[in-house]
Each structure stands twice: as structure tokens, then as C-alpha cells.
Amino acid sequence: MTTRQSSRRNFLARLAAGAGALALTGCDRLVQDDNVDALLRQTEKLTLAGQRALLSRHALAREYSEADLSPVFRANGTQMPDSNEYARLLEGSFMDWRLQVDGLVERPQSLSLTELKRFPSRTQITRHDCVEGWSAIGKWHGVPLAHVLDAAGLKPGARYVVLHCADDLEKALDGSGRYYESIDLIDAYHPQTILAYGMNGRDLPVRHGAPLRLRVERQLGYKQAKYLMRIEVVDGFSTLFGGKGGFWEDRGYEWYAGI
Ligand SMILES: Nc1nc2c(c(=O)[nH]1)N[C@H]1C(S)=C(S)[C@@H](COP(=O)(O)O)O[C@H]1N2
Ligand SMILES: [Mo]
């Protein structure tokens, strides 16, 4: 929350408390004043709208049953990162792969797949919606991002989580074609936001982002970053890559891709 937002909230809270106190002491001259009345009615609406917006960000995405699983789950974007480093990691069955967790954290982490699998896990069957106009229902298994963030401990000022991937979706010598994404802390701590290492009861296949991908179920397909290498906690993303918070965002897509 910005300082302006929070001081406005404080102002509204004081206003509401003040009005209550006035009403209680029977001094209704102020309360009956037309302007104050109108203002109070408006703050009531604002609070409701604000609460509704927040509630909807916390709501769960629909979950499905095994019978709903799509027989074919399409792969999109990169289906095999084209780097020597990724080839080497894949050849070693990702035994040498580590997820770096750094940025605004108290305890930077370097986590192997085995270590990630020791955290409590979650399985969810959800529908993936790509902006290109296709959907598929899949079963995802992994560690809630919240557990990993708690292990690292957020520093004051932390506001976003940036997901750095292994693949260049665009060939650019300056590194600007690297896939990445970002989400805010509401989504990062949402119970269905997981770092998935399993899909449909097996290890996550390479074309779907092995060894680890994000599932952030209230948002569109392009937010579901595959081939995760690093999680960086930041206070803003304007200085990263194109500054818009994601590979496709830098090319014009919305940062918040709610569905
Ligand atoms: N690293 C990386 N993540 C990515 C992409 C990509 O090209 N590279 N494509 C995105 C898009 S547009 C979609 S629809 C989904 C596709 O996921 P899937 O291949 O498992 O179907 O991954 C998203 N995450
Ligand atoms: Mo997509």
C-alpha cells in the first residue's frame, strides 16, 4: 500500500469512528449535515468496493476432478530451452539444478529438487487458459510458493516476486529475450500458487517446464512461468528487462492477467 493510500484509509477510519462517537453522544448536528452524510455514504461504498476487490483476489480458482483431465494438454511457447546449460541439467536428470531464492529476503536459498519436495505439497486440478484461445485441464503437484518465501523470509519493502526462467523465447544477444514473469504478494501467498514439479501424476515433462514451473491459477497462461531458475523478491520491476514485469508484458500484454 502506498503512503497516500494508507493515509486515506486512516482518514476514512477516523472519520467513521468520529461519526460513530458523535452519534453515540447524541450530537447529531454534524451527522445530519448534508455534506457529512453524503461523505459517509460514499466512504461506506468505497470500503465495500475495496473489500470486494480484495476478497476476489483471495478467492480460489475452480478445481476439477480426475474425470475432467484433458486427454491432451497442449504445450506452448518454449518447449525445450535452447541453451547448453539447460541441456547439461537435463542430461543429469536435474540433480545439479538449483532454485535460487534471493533479492529482498533475509536468508537467500539455493534449493535442489529433493529439498523442494521435502516441503509440504499440494495437488490441484485446474484449467489453464491461454490468450491464444485454447484451454486445458491438468493436475499439478508442487510446493506452495508461500512455504519457500517463508523459508527465505521477506525483508521489509518486498512487494513482488520475479520468476526467472531458463529459456530465451526471442533470440536477442543482449539477453532481453529471456522469459520471466512477476506476481504480487497477494498472488504469491494465494493457497493455489504453487511451484509445480509434477503434472498429471508424473514428473513435470520438459515441454511443460521441467523441472519446475509456476502455477498461479487466477491468471492467464503466460503468467505460468516454466523452466524456473531463480526467484527474486523485489520492491518494483521497472528496472528489469523491459520494465513491465514479464516477457509478454514487455511486448504489450497486461501485467495482471486475471481470469
Ligand atoms: N519459460 C516460459 N514459460 C512460459 C512460456 C514460455 O514460452 N517460456 N509460455 C507461456 C504461455 S503463453 C503459456 S500458454 C504457457 C503454456 O504452458 P504449457 O506449455 O505447459 O501448455 O506457458 C507460459 N509460460
Ligand atoms: Mo499462452
Short mmCIF file of C-alpha atoms and ligand atoms in Angstrom, two decimals:
data_model
loop_
_atom_site.label_atom_id
_atom_site.label_comp_id
_atom_site.label_asym_id
_atom_site.label_seq_id
_atom_site.Cartn_x
_atom_site.Cartn_y
_atom_site.Cartn_z
CA MET A 1 0.00 0.00 0.00
CA THR A 2 1.34 3.47 -0.81
CA THR A 3 1.60 6.12 1.88
CA ARG A 4 -1.19 8.04 0.19
CA GLN A 5 -3.49 5.02 0.22
CA SER A 6 -2.74 4.26 3.84
CA SER A 7 -3.21 7.82 5.00
CA ARG A 8 -6.51 7.88 3.13
CA ARG A 9 -7.52 4.66 4.89
CA ASN A 10 -6.57 6.16 8.25
CA PHE A 11 -8.57 9.23 7.39
CA LEU A 12 -11.62 7.13 6.50
CA ALA A 13 -11.27 5.07 9.65
CA ARG A 14 -11.04 8.16 11.82
CA LEU A 15 -13.97 9.68 10.02
CA ALA A 16 -16.10 6.60 10.61
CA ALA A 17 -15.04 6.35 14.26
CA GLY A 18 -15.69 10.05 14.76
CA ALA A 19 -19.17 9.81 13.26
CA GLY A 20 -19.97 6.84 15.49
CA ALA A 21 -18.84 8.71 18.58
CA LEU A 22 -20.90 11.75 17.63
CA ALA A 23 -24.00 9.65 17.08
CA LEU A 24 -23.50 7.92 20.41
CA THR A 25 -23.22 11.15 22.36
CA GLY A 26 -26.43 12.29 20.75
CA CYS A 27 -24.77 15.17 18.99
CA ASP A 28 -26.37 14.68 15.59
CA ARG A 29 -25.95 18.21 14.27
CA LEU A 30 -22.79 17.26 12.40
CA VAL A 31 -24.09 13.88 11.34
CA GLN A 32 -27.18 15.43 9.85
CA ASP A 33 -25.13 17.88 7.88
CA ASP A 34 -25.76 17.04 4.24
CA ASN A 35 -22.11 17.06 3.23
CA VAL A 36 -21.00 14.80 6.05
CA ASP A 37 -23.91 12.49 5.34
CA ALA A 38 -23.01 12.22 1.67
CA LEU A 39 -19.36 11.71 2.51
CA LEU A 40 -20.21 8.93 4.94
CA ARG A 41 -22.41 7.19 2.41
CA GLN A 42 -19.58 7.38 -0.08
CA THR A 43 -16.92 6.01 2.26
CA GLU A 44 -19.24 3.12 3.01
CA LYS A 45 -19.43 2.34 -0.71
CA LEU A 46 -15.67 2.70 -1.10
CA THR A 47 -14.99 0.33 1.75
CA LEU A 48 -17.38 -2.23 0.32
CA ALA A 49 -15.87 -1.97 -3.15
CA GLY A 50 -12.38 -2.21 -1.67
CA GLN A 51 -13.30 -5.23 0.38
CA ARG A 52 -14.93 -6.91 -2.62
CA ALA A 53 -11.83 -6.36 -4.75
CA LEU A 54 -9.59 -7.80 -2.04
CA LEU A 55 -11.88 -10.76 -1.41
CA SER A 56 -11.93 -11.64 -5.08
CA ARG A 57 -8.12 -11.65 -5.20
CA HIS A 58 -8.18 -14.23 -2.40
CA ALA A 59 -10.92 -16.42 -3.89
CA LEU A 60 -9.98 -19.87 -5.11
CA ALA A 61 -9.89 -20.83 -8.77
CA ARG A 62 -12.27 -23.66 -9.62
CA GLU A 63 -10.81 -27.13 -9.11
CA TYR A 64 -11.86 -30.13 -11.21
CA SER A 65 -11.88 -33.91 -10.85
CA GLU A 66 -9.69 -36.57 -12.47
CA ALA A 67 -12.51 -37.29 -14.93
CA ASP A 68 -12.17 -33.73 -16.27
CA LEU A 69 -8.46 -34.01 -17.17
CA SER A 70 -7.78 -33.08 -20.79
CA PRO A 71 -6.60 -36.11 -22.80
CA VAL A 72 -4.10 -33.81 -24.49
CA PHE A 73 -2.55 -30.80 -22.78
CA ARG A 74 -1.05 -28.57 -25.40
CA ALA A 75 2.44 -27.14 -24.86
CA ASN A 76 3.01 -23.51 -25.80
CA GLY A 77 5.91 -21.08 -26.09
CA THR A 78 9.24 -22.71 -25.39
CA GLN A 79 9.09 -26.50 -25.35
CA MET A 80 12.82 -27.13 -24.94
CA PRO A 81 15.13 -24.37 -23.75
CA ASP A 82 17.89 -23.94 -26.27
CA SER A 83 20.96 -23.47 -24.04
CA ASN A 84 23.97 -25.60 -23.19
CA GLU A 85 23.31 -25.05 -19.52
CA TYR A 86 19.77 -26.44 -19.74
CA ALA A 87 20.96 -29.38 -21.87
CA ARG A 88 23.54 -30.22 -19.21
CA LEU A 89 20.99 -30.00 -16.36
CA LEU A 90 18.51 -32.19 -18.28
CA GLU A 91 21.21 -34.76 -19.02
CA GLY A 92 21.92 -35.00 -15.31
CA SER A 93 18.19 -35.52 -14.55
CA PHE A 94 18.23 -32.08 -12.87
CA MET A 95 20.38 -33.37 -9.99
CA ASP A 96 22.60 -30.28 -10.42
CA TRP A 97 19.70 -27.88 -10.89
CA ARG A 98 19.08 -25.43 -8.04
CA LEU A 99 16.36 -22.86 -7.49
CA GLN A 100 17.95 -19.61 -6.31
CA VAL A 101 15.80 -17.51 -4.00
CA ASP A 102 17.23 -14.05 -3.44
CA GLY A 103 16.59 -10.31 -3.56
CA LEU A 104 14.73 -8.79 -0.60
CA VAL A 105 14.99 -11.88 1.61
CA GLU A 106 16.61 -12.49 4.99
CA ARG A 107 18.03 -15.92 4.08
CA PRO A 108 18.82 -16.45 0.38
CA GLN A 109 18.21 -20.07 -0.64
CA SER A 110 19.64 -22.48 -3.17
CA LEU A 111 17.20 -25.38 -3.26
CA SER A 112 17.58 -28.73 -5.01
CA LEU A 113 14.52 -30.62 -6.28
CA THR A 114 14.90 -33.06 -3.38
CA GLU A 115 14.82 -30.16 -0.93
CA LEU A 116 11.77 -28.62 -2.60
CA LYS A 117 9.99 -31.98 -2.36
CA ARG A 118 10.57 -32.01 1.42
CA PHE A 119 8.27 -29.02 1.88
CA PRO A 120 4.54 -29.73 2.35
CA SER A 121 2.99 -30.18 -1.09
CA ARG A 122 -0.32 -29.51 -2.76
CA THR A 123 -2.13 -31.11 -5.70
CA GLN A 124 -4.74 -29.26 -7.73
CA ILE A 125 -6.68 -29.92 -10.93
CA THR A 126 -7.28 -26.64 -12.69
CA ARG A 127 -7.99 -25.14 -16.08
CA HIS A 128 -5.23 -23.36 -17.94
CA ASP A 129 -6.44 -20.59 -20.27
CA CYS A 130 -4.09 -19.25 -22.93
CA VAL A 131 -4.79 -15.87 -24.54
CA GLU A 132 -4.38 -17.55 -27.89
CA GLY A 133 -7.79 -19.11 -27.32
CA TRP A 134 -7.25 -22.60 -26.01
CA SER A 135 -7.74 -24.17 -22.57
CA ALA A 136 -6.74 -27.45 -20.96
CA ILE A 137 -7.37 -29.07 -17.61
CA GLY A 138 -4.34 -30.52 -15.87
CA LYS A 139 -3.29 -31.84 -12.49
CA TRP A 140 -0.43 -30.01 -10.83
CA HIS A 141 1.64 -31.09 -7.87
CA GLY A 142 4.19 -28.97 -6.07
CA VAL A 143 5.15 -26.77 -3.16
CA PRO A 144 3.10 -23.68 -2.29
CA LEU A 145 5.25 -20.65 -3.07
CA ALA A 146 4.35 -19.34 0.42
CA HIS A 147 6.47 -22.08 2.06
CA VAL A 148 9.51 -21.21 0.00
CA LEU A 149 9.09 -17.48 0.68
CA ASP A 150 8.68 -18.18 4.40
CA ALA A 151 11.88 -20.24 4.40
CA ALA A 152 13.71 -17.28 2.86
CA GLY A 153 11.95 -14.65 5.00
CA LEU A 154 10.80 -11.47 3.28
CA LYS A 155 12.58 -8.24 4.07
CA PRO A 156 10.64 -5.02 4.62
CA GLY A 157 9.91 -3.41 1.26
CA ALA A 158 9.25 -6.73 -0.52
CA ARG A 159 6.34 -6.27 -2.94
CA TYR A 160 6.74 -8.59 -5.92
CA VAL A 161 8.14 -11.99 -6.76
CA VAL A 162 10.01 -12.23 -10.07
CA LEU A 163 10.26 -15.63 -11.72
CA HIS A 164 13.40 -16.00 -13.84
CA CYS A 165 13.30 -18.78 -16.46
CA ALA A 166 15.94 -20.75 -18.35
CA ASP A 167 14.69 -20.04 -21.87
CA ASP A 168 15.09 -17.24 -24.39
CA LEU A 169 11.78 -17.09 -26.20
CA GLU A 170 13.27 -14.49 -28.51
CA LYS A 171 16.83 -14.67 -29.75
CA ALA A 172 18.37 -11.43 -28.55
CA LEU A 173 22.09 -11.07 -27.91
CA ASP A 174 21.51 -8.56 -25.10
CA GLY A 175 19.51 -11.08 -23.05
CA SER A 176 16.22 -9.20 -23.48
CA GLY A 177 14.56 -12.31 -24.98
CA ARG A 178 14.75 -14.23 -21.72
CA TYR A 179 11.36 -15.38 -20.38
CA TYR A 180 10.39 -14.02 -16.99
CA GLU A 181 7.28 -13.16 -15.04
CA SER A 182 6.25 -11.40 -11.84
CA ILE A 183 3.38 -11.54 -9.38
CA ASP A 184 2.49 -9.50 -6.30
CA LEU A 185 2.45 -10.81 -2.74
CA ILE A 186 -1.33 -11.40 -2.75
CA ASP A 187 -0.89 -13.93 -5.55
CA ALA A 188 2.41 -15.22 -4.15
CA TYR A 189 0.67 -16.19 -0.89
CA HIS A 190 -2.55 -17.43 -2.54
CA PRO A 191 -3.04 -21.09 -1.48
CA GLN A 192 -3.22 -22.30 -5.11
CA THR A 193 0.02 -20.59 -6.13
CA ILE A 194 2.49 -23.43 -6.31
CA LEU A 195 5.89 -24.25 -7.74
CA ALA A 196 4.93 -27.41 -9.62
CA TYR A 197 7.35 -30.30 -10.16
CA GLY A 198 4.62 -32.80 -11.05
CA MET A 199 1.92 -32.90 -13.73
CA ASN A 200 -0.84 -35.47 -14.18
CA GLY A 201 0.81 -37.82 -11.69
CA ARG A 202 4.32 -37.76 -13.24
CA ASP A 203 7.42 -35.59 -13.11
CA LEU A 204 6.82 -32.31 -14.93
CA PRO A 205 7.64 -33.02 -18.62
CA VAL A 206 10.25 -30.89 -20.38
CA ARG A 207 7.71 -29.31 -22.76
CA HIS A 208 5.66 -28.16 -19.75
CA GLY A 209 8.58 -26.57 -17.92
CA ALA A 210 10.78 -29.18 -16.22
CA PRO A 211 11.99 -29.28 -13.59
CA LEU A 212 9.83 -26.54 -12.02
CA ARG A 213 7.13 -24.12 -13.12
CA LEU A 214 4.78 -21.64 -11.55
CA ARG A 215 1.04 -22.23 -11.28
CA VAL A 216 -0.83 -19.04 -10.41
CA GLU A 217 -4.35 -20.24 -11.06
CA ARG A 218 -6.31 -16.97 -11.08
CA GLN A 219 -4.34 -15.71 -14.08
CA LEU A 220 -3.84 -16.50 -17.76
CA GLY A 221 -1.39 -18.92 -19.36
CA TYR A 222 1.50 -16.55 -19.96
CA LYS A 223 1.85 -15.92 -16.18
CA GLN A 224 2.54 -19.68 -15.65
CA ALA A 225 6.32 -19.36 -15.99
CA LYS A 226 8.11 -22.59 -16.98
CA TYR A 227 11.77 -23.64 -16.54
CA LEU A 228 12.26 -21.75 -13.27
CA MET A 229 15.83 -20.99 -12.26
CA ARG A 230 15.54 -18.14 -9.84
CA ILE A 231 13.01 -16.38 -7.67
CA GLU A 232 13.85 -12.79 -6.91
CA VAL A 233 11.93 -10.74 -4.37
CA VAL A 234 11.83 -7.07 -5.34
CA ASP A 235 10.18 -3.79 -4.40
CA GLY A 236 9.49 -2.99 -8.07
CA PHE A 237 10.30 -4.32 -11.53
CA SER A 238 10.72 -1.16 -13.61
CA THR A 239 14.47 -1.72 -13.98
CA LEU A 240 14.19 -5.40 -15.03
CA PHE A 241 14.29 -6.28 -18.75
CA GLY A 242 11.65 -4.11 -20.50
CA GLY A 243 10.30 -2.85 -17.16
CA LYS A 244 6.74 -4.17 -17.47
CA GLY A 245 7.14 -7.26 -15.28
CA GLY A 246 7.16 -10.06 -17.83
CA PHE A 247 8.27 -11.23 -21.25
CA TRP A 248 4.83 -10.75 -22.80
CA GLU A 249 4.07 -7.68 -20.69
CA ASP A 250 7.18 -6.05 -22.22
CA ARG A 251 5.51 -6.77 -25.59
CA GLY A 252 2.15 -5.23 -24.69
CA TYR A 253 0.21 -7.77 -22.62
CA GLU A 254 -1.45 -6.82 -19.33
CA TRP A 255 0.63 -7.35 -16.18
CA TYR A 256 -2.41 -8.51 -14.19
CA ALA A 257 -3.96 -11.25 -16.34
CA GLY A 258 -6.90 -12.14 -14.10
CA ILE A 259 -9.45 -14.72 -15.17
N1 LIG B 1 9.59 -20.09 -19.57
C1 LIG B 1 8.46 -19.98 -20.27
N2 LIG B 1 7.28 -20.00 -19.61
C2 LIG B 1 6.13 -19.91 -20.31
C3 LIG B 1 6.11 -19.75 -21.71
C4 LIG B 1 7.37 -19.74 -22.38
O1 LIG B 1 7.47 -19.62 -23.60
N3 LIG B 1 8.53 -19.86 -21.62
N4 LIG B 1 4.91 -19.61 -22.39
C5 LIG B 1 3.75 -19.21 -21.59
C6 LIG B 1 2.45 -19.40 -22.26
S1 LIG B 1 1.94 -18.21 -23.35
C7 LIG B 1 1.60 -20.40 -21.93
S2 LIG B 1 0.04 -20.53 -22.58
C8 LIG B 1 2.02 -21.46 -21.01
C9 LIG B 1 1.98 -22.80 -21.72
O2 LIG B 1 2.24 -23.81 -20.81
P1 LIG B 1 2.30 -25.28 -21.34
O3 LIG B 1 3.39 -25.35 -22.38
O4 LIG B 1 2.53 -26.16 -20.18
O5 LIG B 1 0.95 -25.54 -22.01
O6 LIG B 1 3.34 -21.28 -20.51
C10 LIG B 1 3.70 -19.95 -20.27
N5 LIG B 1 4.97 -19.96 -19.61
MO MO B 2 -0.32 -18.52 -23.61
#
